[in-house]
Coordinates of C-alpha atoms in Angstrom, one line a residue:
M246 CA 1.6 -84.1 63.4
S247 CA 0.5 -85.2 66.9
V248 CA 2.9 -85.5 69.8
R249 CA 2.4 -89.2 69.8
R250 CA 3.5 -89.5 66.2
I251 CA 6.4 -87.1 66.6
T252 CA 7.6 -89.3 69.5
V253 CA 7.3 -92.4 67.5
A254 CA 9.1 -90.8 64.6
V255 CA 12.0 -89.7 66.8
T256 CA 12.2 -93.1 68.4
A257 CA 12.2 -94.8 65.0
A258 CA 15.0 -92.5 63.9
L259 CA 17.2 -93.3 66.9
L260 CA 16.6 -97.0 66.4
G261 CA 17.1 -96.8 62.6
L262 CA 20.4 -98.7 62.7
A263 CA 18.5 -101.7 64.2
V264 CA 16.1 -101.9 61.3
Q265 CA 17.0 -104.7 58.9
G266 CA 16.6 -103.9 55.2
T267 CA 16.3 -100.7 53.2
A268 CA 14.2 -97.5 53.7
V269 CA 11.6 -96.2 51.3
A270 CA 13.2 -94.7 48.2
V271 CA 10.5 -93.4 46.0
P272 CA 7.3 -91.4 46.6
F273 CA 4.9 -94.2 45.7
A274 CA 4.7 -97.5 43.9
A275 CA 5.1 -97.0 40.2
V276 CA 2.8 -99.9 39.4
T277 CA -0.6 -100.5 41.0
V278 CA -2.3 -103.8 41.4
P279 CA -5.0 -104.4 38.9
Q280 CA -8.4 -103.4 40.2
S281 CA -10.9 -105.9 41.5
W282 CA -14.6 -105.6 42.5
E283 CA -13.6 -104.3 45.9
Y284 CA -13.1 -100.8 44.5
Q285 CA -16.8 -100.3 44.0
A286 CA -17.9 -102.4 47.0
M287 CA -15.9 -100.4 49.5
G288 CA -16.1 -97.0 47.8
L289 CA -12.4 -96.7 47.3
G290 CA -12.5 -94.3 44.5
E291 CA -14.2 -91.6 46.5
A292 CA -12.0 -92.3 49.6
Q293 CA -8.8 -91.9 47.6
Q294 CA -9.8 -88.5 46.4
T295 CA -9.5 -87.4 50.0
A296 CA -6.5 -89.4 51.3
Q297 CA -4.1 -92.0 49.9
G298 CA -2.2 -93.0 53.1
E299 CA 0.4 -90.3 53.0
G300 CA 2.8 -90.5 56.0
I301 CA 1.3 -93.7 57.4
K302 CA 3.3 -96.9 58.1
V303 CA 1.4 -100.2 58.0
A304 CA 3.1 -103.1 59.6
V305 CA 2.3 -106.4 57.8
L306 CA 3.0 -109.3 60.2
D307 CA 3.1 -112.2 57.8
S308 CA 5.4 -114.6 55.9
G309 CA 7.6 -111.8 54.5
V310 CA 7.2 -109.4 51.6
E311 CA 9.0 -109.4 48.3
A312 CA 10.0 -105.7 48.2
D313 CA 11.2 -105.8 44.6
H314 CA 7.7 -106.6 43.2
P315 CA 6.8 -103.7 40.8
A316 CA 3.6 -103.0 42.9
L317 CA 5.7 -102.7 46.1
R318 CA 9.0 -101.3 45.0
G319 CA 10.1 -98.4 47.1
R320 CA 7.2 -98.8 49.6
V321 CA 8.6 -101.6 51.8
T322 CA 11.0 -101.7 54.8
T323 CA 12.0 -105.2 55.8
G324 CA 12.1 -105.9 59.5
P325 CA 13.3 -109.0 61.3
D326 CA 12.5 -112.6 60.6
Y327 CA 11.3 -114.1 63.9
L328 CA 11.0 -117.6 62.4
Q329 CA 14.6 -118.2 61.3
D330 CA 13.5 -121.3 59.4
G331 CA 16.2 -121.0 56.7
L332 CA 14.0 -119.5 54.1
Q333 CA 15.0 -116.2 52.5
A334 CA 13.7 -113.6 50.1
G335 CA 13.7 -115.0 46.6
D336 CA 12.7 -118.5 47.7
P337 CA 9.4 -119.5 46.1
E338 CA 8.2 -120.7 49.6
W339 CA 9.1 -117.3 51.2
G340 CA 6.7 -114.4 51.3
G341 CA 3.9 -115.6 49.1
H342 CA 1.1 -114.7 51.4
G343 CA 2.8 -111.6 52.9
T344 CA 3.5 -110.2 49.4
A345 CA -0.1 -110.5 48.5
M346 CA -1.3 -108.8 51.7
A347 CA 1.1 -105.9 51.3
S348 CA -0.1 -105.3 47.8
D349 CA -3.7 -105.3 49.0
V350 CA -2.9 -102.7 51.6
L351 CA -1.3 -100.5 49.0
K352 CA -4.2 -101.0 46.6
V353 CA -6.3 -99.1 49.1
A354 CA -3.6 -96.7 50.4
P355 CA -1.1 -96.3 47.6
K356 CA 1.1 -93.8 49.3
A357 CA 1.4 -95.6 52.6
E358 CA 4.6 -97.4 53.7
I359 CA 4.8 -101.1 54.5
L360 CA 6.9 -102.5 57.4
S361 CA 7.3 -106.2 56.8
V362 CA 7.9 -108.4 59.9
R363 CA 8.0 -112.1 59.3
V364 CA 6.2 -114.1 62.0
T365 CA 4.8 -117.1 60.0
N366 CA 5.5 -119.5 57.2
D367 CA 3.4 -119.8 54.0
D368 CA 2.9 -123.4 54.9
E369 CA 2.1 -123.6 58.6
E370 CA 2.5 -127.4 58.6
K371 CA 6.2 -127.0 58.0
M372 CA 6.7 -124.5 60.8
E373 CA 9.4 -125.5 63.2
F374 CA 9.1 -124.9 66.9
V375 CA 10.0 -121.3 67.8
K376 CA 10.7 -120.3 71.3
G377 CA 8.3 -117.6 72.5
S378 CA 5.7 -116.0 70.3
P379 CA 6.8 -114.6 66.9
I380 CA 3.5 -112.6 66.8
A381 CA 4.2 -110.9 70.2
R382 CA 7.7 -110.0 69.2
G383 CA 6.4 -108.8 65.8
I384 CA 3.9 -106.5 67.4
D385 CA 6.4 -105.0 69.8
Y386 CA 8.9 -104.5 66.9
A387 CA 6.2 -102.8 64.8
V388 CA 5.2 -100.5 67.6
D389 CA 8.8 -99.6 68.5
H390 CA 9.6 -98.8 64.8
G391 CA 6.9 -96.4 64.1
A392 CA 4.0 -98.5 62.8
D393 CA 0.7 -96.5 62.7
V394 CA -1.4 -99.6 61.9
I395 CA -0.7 -103.3 62.4
S396 CA -2.3 -105.8 59.9
M397 CA -2.3 -109.5 60.8
S398 CA -3.8 -111.8 58.2
I399 CA -2.8 -114.8 60.2
G400 CA -4.4 -117.6 62.2
D401 CA -5.8 -121.1 61.8
E402 CA -4.0 -124.4 62.5
L403 CA -0.7 -123.9 64.3
L404 CA -1.0 -120.2 64.6
G405 CA -4.1 -118.8 66.3
S406 CA -5.2 -122.0 68.1
S407 CA -5.0 -120.7 71.6
Y408 CA -4.7 -117.7 73.8
N409 CA -1.2 -116.5 74.4
G410 CA -0.3 -114.2 77.3
D411 CA 2.7 -112.7 75.6
E412 CA 0.6 -111.7 72.6
A413 CA -2.2 -110.2 74.8
A414 CA 0.5 -108.1 76.6
A415 CA 2.0 -107.0 73.3
L416 CA -1.4 -105.9 72.0
A417 CA -2.0 -104.0 75.2
R418 CA 1.3 -102.1 74.6
A419 CA 0.2 -101.4 71.0
A420 CA -3.1 -99.9 72.3
Q421 CA -1.3 -97.9 74.9
K422 CA 0.9 -96.4 72.1
G423 CA -2.2 -95.6 70.0
V424 CA -1.7 -98.2 67.3
P425 CA -4.9 -99.9 65.9
V426 CA -4.5 -103.6 65.2
L427 CA -6.5 -105.7 62.7
A428 CA -6.7 -109.5 62.2
S429 CA -8.4 -111.9 60.0
A430 CA -11.5 -113.7 61.4
G431 CA -10.4 -117.0 59.9
N432 CA -11.4 -119.4 57.2
D433 CA -13.2 -122.1 59.2
G434 CA -16.7 -121.1 58.2
D435 CA -19.2 -122.2 60.8
M436 CA -17.6 -125.7 61.3
F437 CA -16.0 -125.1 64.7
N438 CA -16.8 -123.1 67.7
D439 CA -13.2 -122.4 68.8
A440 CA -12.0 -118.8 69.1
Q441 CA -9.2 -117.8 66.7
Y442 CA -6.3 -115.7 67.7
P443 CA -5.2 -113.0 67.2
A444 CA -8.7 -112.0 66.0
A445 CA -10.3 -112.9 69.3
Y446 CA -8.0 -110.8 71.5
P447 CA -9.8 -107.8 73.1
G448 CA -9.1 -104.6 71.2
V449 CA -8.3 -106.3 67.9
I450 CA -10.5 -105.4 64.9
A451 CA -11.6 -108.8 63.5
V452 CA -12.5 -108.7 59.8
A453 CA -14.8 -111.2 58.0
A454 CA -14.9 -111.9 54.3
L455 CA -17.6 -111.1 51.8
Q456 CA -18.4 -112.5 48.4
Q457 CA -19.4 -110.5 45.3
N458 CA -23.1 -110.4 46.2
G459 CA -22.4 -108.7 49.5
S460 CA -23.1 -111.7 51.7
R461 CA -20.6 -113.6 53.9
A462 CA -18.2 -115.8 52.0
D463 CA -18.9 -119.5 52.9
F464 CA -15.4 -119.9 54.3
S465 CA -15.4 -116.8 56.6
T466 CA -15.4 -117.8 60.3
V467 CA -18.6 -117.1 62.2
R468 CA -17.8 -115.5 65.5
T469 CA -19.5 -112.9 67.7
Y470 CA -16.3 -110.8 67.9
N471 CA -16.3 -110.1 64.2
A472 CA -16.3 -106.3 63.9
V473 CA -16.7 -105.6 60.1
A474 CA -16.4 -107.4 56.8
A475 CA -14.7 -106.6 53.5
P476 CA -14.3 -108.3 50.1
G477 CA -12.5 -111.6 50.3
V478 CA -13.2 -113.5 47.1
A479 CA -11.2 -113.2 43.9
I480 CA -9.1 -110.3 45.1
M481 CA -6.3 -109.6 42.6
S482 CA -3.0 -109.5 44.5
A483 CA 0.7 -109.5 43.9
K484 CA 2.6 -112.8 43.7
N485 CA 6.0 -113.2 45.3
T486 CA 7.3 -114.8 42.1
G487 CA 6.1 -111.9 40.0
G488 CA 2.8 -110.9 38.4
Y489 CA -0.6 -111.2 40.0
A490 CA -3.2 -113.7 40.9
T491 CA -6.7 -113.8 42.5
I492 CA -6.9 -115.0 46.1
D493 CA -9.7 -115.8 48.5
G494 CA -9.9 -115.5 52.3
T495 CA -10.4 -113.3 55.3
S496 CA -6.7 -112.4 54.8
P497 CA -7.2 -110.0 51.8
A498 CA -10.3 -108.7 53.6
T499 CA -8.2 -107.7 56.5
A500 CA -5.4 -106.2 54.4
L501 CA -7.9 -104.1 52.5
T502 CA -9.5 -102.9 55.7
A503 CA -6.0 -102.0 57.1
G504 CA -5.6 -99.9 54.0
V505 CA -8.8 -98.1 54.9
V506 CA -7.5 -97.4 58.4
A507 CA -4.3 -96.0 56.8
L508 CA -6.5 -93.6 54.7
M509 CA -8.3 -92.5 57.9
L510 CA -5.1 -91.8 59.8
S511 CA -3.5 -89.9 56.9
H512 CA -6.6 -87.7 56.9
N513 CA -6.5 -87.3 60.7
D514 CA -3.5 -88.7 62.6
E515 CA -5.1 -87.9 66.0
V516 CA -7.7 -90.8 65.6
T517 CA -7.2 -93.3 68.4
P518 CA -7.7 -97.1 68.1
A519 CA -11.0 -96.9 69.9
Q520 CA -12.2 -94.2 67.5
V521 CA -11.0 -96.2 64.5
R522 CA -13.2 -99.1 65.6
T523 CA -16.2 -96.9 66.3
I524 CA -15.9 -95.1 62.9
L525 CA -15.4 -98.4 61.0
T526 CA -18.4 -100.1 62.7
S527 CA -20.7 -97.0 62.6
T528 CA -20.1 -96.1 59.0
A529 CA -20.2 -99.7 57.7
R530 CA -23.2 -100.8 55.6
H531 CA -25.0 -102.7 58.3
P532 CA -26.7 -106.1 57.8
S533 CA -30.4 -106.6 58.8
G534 CA -30.6 -106.2 62.6
G535 CA -27.6 -103.9 62.8
R536 CA -24.9 -106.5 63.3
N537 CA -24.5 -110.3 63.5
A538 CA -21.8 -112.9 64.0
L539 CA -21.5 -113.4 60.2
V540 CA -20.2 -110.0 59.1
G541 CA -20.1 -108.0 62.3
Y542 CA -21.4 -104.5 61.6
G543 CA -21.3 -105.1 57.9
T544 CA -19.3 -104.0 54.8
V545 CA -16.5 -101.4 55.3
D546 CA -17.3 -98.2 53.6
A547 CA -14.0 -96.5 52.9
A548 CA -15.4 -93.2 51.8
A549 CA -17.7 -92.8 54.8
A550 CA -14.9 -94.0 57.2
V551 CA -12.5 -91.3 55.9
R552 CA -15.2 -88.7 56.3
G553 CA -15.8 -89.9 59.8
A554 CA -12.1 -89.6 60.7
A555 CA -12.3 -85.9 60.1
K556 CA -14.6 -85.4 63.1
P557 CA -14.2 -88.6 65.2
P558 CA -16.5 -89.3 68.1
A559 CA -15.2 -88.7 71.6
D560 CA -12.9 -91.4 72.9
E561 CA -14.1 -92.3 76.4
T562 CA -11.9 -95.3 76.8
A563 CA -9.7 -95.1 79.9
P564 CA -8.5 -97.4 82.7
V565 CA -11.2 -97.8 85.4
A566 CA -10.6 -98.9 89.0
Y567 CA -12.4 -102.1 90.0
K568 CA -15.0 -101.3 92.6
G569 CA -16.7 -104.7 93.0
K570 CA -16.2 -107.4 95.7
Q571 CA -12.9 -109.0 96.2
F572 CA -12.7 -112.8 96.3
L573 CA -9.4 -114.0 97.7
A574 CA -8.1 -117.5 96.8
T575 CA -5.1 -119.5 97.8
P576 CA -2.1 -118.4 95.7
D577 CA -1.3 -121.9 94.3
G578 CA 0.6 -120.5 91.3
T579 CA -1.9 -121.6 88.7
P580 CA -1.6 -119.3 85.7
K581 CA -4.7 -117.1 85.1
T582 CA -4.9 -118.1 81.5
K583 CA -5.1 -121.9 82.1
N584 CA -7.4 -124.2 84.0
A585 CA -6.2 -126.1 87.0
P586 CA -5.4 -129.8 86.1
L587 CA -8.3 -132.2 86.4
D588 CA -8.2 -134.9 89.1
T589 CA -8.7 -137.9 86.9
T590 CA -8.9 -140.6 89.6
M591 CA -12.7 -140.8 89.9
V592 CA -13.0 -140.1 86.2
G593 CA -10.9 -143.2 85.4
I594 CA -13.0 -145.4 87.8
G595 CA -16.2 -144.1 86.2
L596 CA -15.0 -144.8 82.7
G597 CA -13.9 -148.3 83.6
A598 CA -17.3 -149.1 85.1
A599 CA -19.0 -147.7 82.0
A600 CA -16.8 -149.8 79.7
V601 CA -17.7 -153.0 81.6
G602 CA -21.4 -152.1 81.5
L603 CA -21.2 -151.5 77.8
L604 CA -19.5 -154.8 77.2
M605 CA -22.2 -156.6 79.1
V606 CA -24.9 -154.9 77.1
I607 CA -23.2 -155.8 73.8
G608 CA -22.9 -159.4 74.9
G609 CA -26.5 -159.6 75.9
V610 CA -27.6 -158.3 72.5
L611 CA -25.4 -160.8 70.6
I612 CA -26.8 -163.7 72.7
S613 CA -30.3 -162.6 72.1
R614 CA -29.7 -162.3 68.3
V615 CA -28.2 -165.8 68.1
G616 CA -31.2 -167.3 70.0
R617 CA -33.6 -165.8 67.5
R618 CA -31.7 -166.6 64.4
P619 CA -33.9 -168.6 61.9
A620 CA -32.7 -172.1 60.9
N621 CA -32.3 -171.4 57.3
A622 CA -30.3 -168.2 57.8
V623 CA -26.9 -169.8 57.3
G624 CA -26.1 -170.2 53.6
S625 CA -29.5 -168.8 52.6
S626 CA -29.8 -166.1 50.0
G627 CA -33.2 -164.9 51.1

C-alpha cells in the first residue's frame, strides 16, 4: 500500500466517528446485478480475472444509496446528506438514481466499497435552495474519508448549469490528494452548446454514452471535453424499491467507467489521476480519426485498462511557474469567474430606436397592402 493510501486510511480511521451510517460488514455483495451487454462491450470478464476492486472505495455523489438492496448489502457506507430536504432512506423518492449508480459500479468492481454522499435529488425540479455547493462539500467529504475514486453521474438542469468556484477548488484538492474524478457528459445530445458541470471542469474525466452498436447514444451530450465513452443504453441496474430495471443515460456509463478505475487501482494503487486518464484514453477503442467530440477517445476497454495500470506511463504533471508577460489591471473586485456587468445605457437607446424603425416598416407594409387590395377581396371566396 502506498504512503498516500496509508495516510488516507489513518485519517479515515481517526475521523471514523464522524461518518454517518454503518461500515462494511461482509466481504462482497452476495447478489450481483444481472448482466447486460456492457460485459462483452467493455471486456469486463477478462478484467475481473485480474482484479475485482479489492480495497478500493468509490464515492458515489448522487441522490443517496439504498444500502439494504441485495446487490449492495454490506458494500455501502452512508455519508452525510447535504440537501436536507426532508427525504430519508426508504422513501420512494430517495435514492432511486444513486442506488442504480452504486449497483453499476459494483457490477464492474464487485469487491469495491461504496461511500454514498447525497448531493442531489432524484427530481431536480423539486430541489430547494441549498446554501453553498452540495457537490463541493461532497467532494471534500469523500476525499477526507478515504475515497479512492469519485463518481458523479450528475448534471443538467439545476445542477451542472454553470461554473462554480467552490466546486473547482474542491476538485483541485481531490487531484492534490491523488483521487481521480469522473462525471457524466450529460443527456442533451447536440441540442445545446452550453458546457455542463461537473463534467466540464479541468481534470474531470467526462464520460459519454454508447448504444449497443457501439456508436454514440442519441441523447449523449456532444462536447470536446468528452474523454471516453461507455455503454449507456438498457443497462440493468438496481432499483431503490427493490429488484432491477434497465436505465439509459450517460449516468450508468459514468458509473461503469468508475468501476473500471476501481479495478485499475486495485491492481496498482500507485496510479495517479493523470495516469488513470492517460490509460483510459490510450487503451480505449478509438473512433475513426483517433478521437472526436461524440465519444472522446472511444469505448472503454476494461481489460486493456487494467493491464495498462500494471505499468503506467510516467506522470509528468506538476505545477509550473508562469513565465509569460504580466498584464496588470485595476483591482475593481470583479470575480475572475464572472463577467463585469454590461453598461446597458447605449444598448437601451439602440433597442428603442430599432423598435421605432421596425414599427415604421410594418406600418408601411400594411398601408401598401391595403392600397393594392382588389375590390372583390372582401367577402370573396376566390
